[in-house]
Coordinates of C-alpha atoms in Angstrom, one line a residue:
M1 CA 31.5 -7.2 15.6
T2 CA 33.3 -10.5 14.9
Q3 CA 32.0 -13.5 16.9
S4 CA 34.5 -15.6 19.0
I5 CA 34.8 -19.1 17.8
V6 CA 35.8 -22.0 20.1
R7 CA 37.2 -25.4 19.1
S8 CA 35.1 -28.5 19.9
S9 CA 37.7 -29.9 22.2
V10 CA 36.4 -27.6 25.0
V11 CA 33.3 -29.9 25.4
S12 CA 35.2 -33.2 25.6
G13 CA 33.5 -35.3 28.2
L14 CA 30.5 -33.0 28.6
N15 CA 27.9 -35.7 27.9
A16 CA 29.7 -38.1 30.3
F17 CA 29.7 -35.4 33.0
I18 CA 25.9 -34.8 32.5
R19 CA 25.3 -38.6 32.8
D20 CA 27.4 -38.6 36.1
L21 CA 25.1 -35.9 37.5
G22 CA 22.2 -38.4 36.8
F23 CA 20.8 -36.8 33.7
D24 CA 20.3 -37.9 30.1
P25 CA 22.3 -35.6 27.7
A26 CA 19.6 -36.1 25.0
R27 CA 17.0 -34.6 27.4
T28 CA 19.3 -32.0 29.0
V29 CA 20.7 -30.4 25.9
P30 CA 18.3 -28.9 23.4
A31 CA 18.3 -30.4 19.9
Y32 CA 19.9 -27.4 18.3
L33 CA 22.9 -27.7 20.6
Q34 CA 23.3 -31.5 20.5
E35 CA 26.1 -31.5 17.9
I36 CA 28.1 -29.1 20.0
A37 CA 27.6 -31.1 23.2
A38 CA 28.7 -34.3 21.4
G39 CA 31.8 -32.5 20.0
T40 CA 30.9 -33.5 16.4
V41 CA 31.4 -30.1 14.9
P42 CA 35.0 -28.7 14.7
T43 CA 34.1 -25.2 16.0
F44 CA 31.2 -23.2 17.3
S45 CA 30.5 -19.8 18.7
L46 CA 31.6 -18.8 22.2
S47 CA 28.0 -17.6 22.7
D48 CA 26.6 -21.0 21.9
Y49 CA 29.1 -22.6 24.3
M50 CA 28.0 -20.2 27.1
E51 CA 24.4 -20.9 26.3
L52 CA 25.0 -24.6 26.4
L53 CA 26.6 -24.4 29.9
N54 CA 23.8 -22.1 31.2
I55 CA 21.1 -24.5 29.9
C56 CA 22.9 -27.5 31.5
A57 CA 23.2 -25.6 34.8
E58 CA 19.5 -24.8 34.8
T59 CA 18.3 -28.3 33.6
T60 CA 20.5 -30.2 36.1
L61 CA 19.9 -27.8 38.9
T62 CA 23.6 -27.3 39.3
P63 CA 24.3 -23.6 39.6
N64 CA 28.1 -24.1 39.4
F65 CA 27.8 -26.5 36.4
G66 CA 30.6 -24.8 34.4
L67 CA 32.9 -24.7 37.4
R68 CA 32.4 -28.4 38.1
F69 CA 32.7 -29.4 34.5
G70 CA 35.9 -27.3 34.2
A71 CA 37.4 -28.9 37.3
R72 CA 36.9 -32.4 35.8
Y73 CA 38.1 -31.4 32.3
R74 CA 41.2 -33.2 31.1
R75 CA 43.8 -30.7 29.8
R76 CA 45.1 -33.3 27.4
D77 CA 41.9 -33.0 25.4
L78 CA 43.1 -29.5 24.3
G79 CA 45.7 -31.1 22.1
L80 CA 48.8 -29.0 21.4
I81 CA 47.9 -26.4 24.0
A82 CA 47.8 -29.1 26.7
Y83 CA 51.5 -29.8 26.0
L84 CA 52.3 -26.2 26.8
F85 CA 51.0 -26.6 30.3
T86 CA 52.2 -30.1 30.9
Y87 CA 55.8 -30.0 29.6
N88 CA 57.1 -26.6 30.5
H89 CA 59.0 -26.4 33.8
R90 CA 58.0 -22.9 34.6
L91 CA 54.5 -21.4 34.7
A92 CA 55.7 -18.3 32.9
D93 CA 56.8 -20.5 29.9
S94 CA 53.4 -22.2 29.9
M95 CA 51.6 -18.9 29.9
T96 CA 53.8 -17.5 27.2
G97 CA 53.1 -20.5 25.0
F98 CA 49.4 -20.4 25.8
Q99 CA 49.3 -16.7 24.7
T100 CA 51.2 -17.6 21.5
Y101 CA 48.8 -20.4 20.5
F102 CA 45.6 -19.1 22.1
S103 CA 44.0 -18.4 18.7
T104 CA 44.2 -22.1 17.8
L105 CA 41.7 -22.7 20.6
Q106 CA 39.5 -19.7 20.4
T107 CA 39.4 -16.9 17.8
H108 CA 38.5 -13.3 17.9
S109 CA 39.3 -13.1 21.6
H110 CA 42.2 -11.5 23.3
Y111 CA 44.5 -12.9 26.0
A112 CA 47.5 -11.4 27.6
H113 CA 49.5 -11.8 30.7
Y114 CA 52.4 -10.1 32.5
T115 CA 54.3 -10.5 35.7
A116 CA 55.2 -7.8 38.2
G117 CA 57.4 -9.1 41.0
D118 CA 55.7 -12.1 42.5
M119 CA 52.3 -11.3 41.0
A120 CA 51.0 -12.5 37.6
V121 CA 48.1 -10.8 35.9
V122 CA 46.1 -12.5 33.2

């Protein structure tokens, strides 16, 4: 099975978020995940990213760590994909663009959406 790869832009601001929770990123994130947390490697595995979020949740005693980090995440840090959401006038156009360029953000994963009446399914 091929492993999903994620671009480092998904961790933009992670260390600042950890500091805002009152923790030291150097002590919160294990040494083998430090480069990922700092965003200094261009890509990394989706499983490493999930492990990083789980470790941060446990260490900071924040069960909803990923949700809180995601709420604070700045879309513009995604680069080109951020423009798809920011500059399209219709959500459907944004979602279509996202689907088209999804592989530039994360590889070996699948994303699709469709609409049926007033309901959208992702």
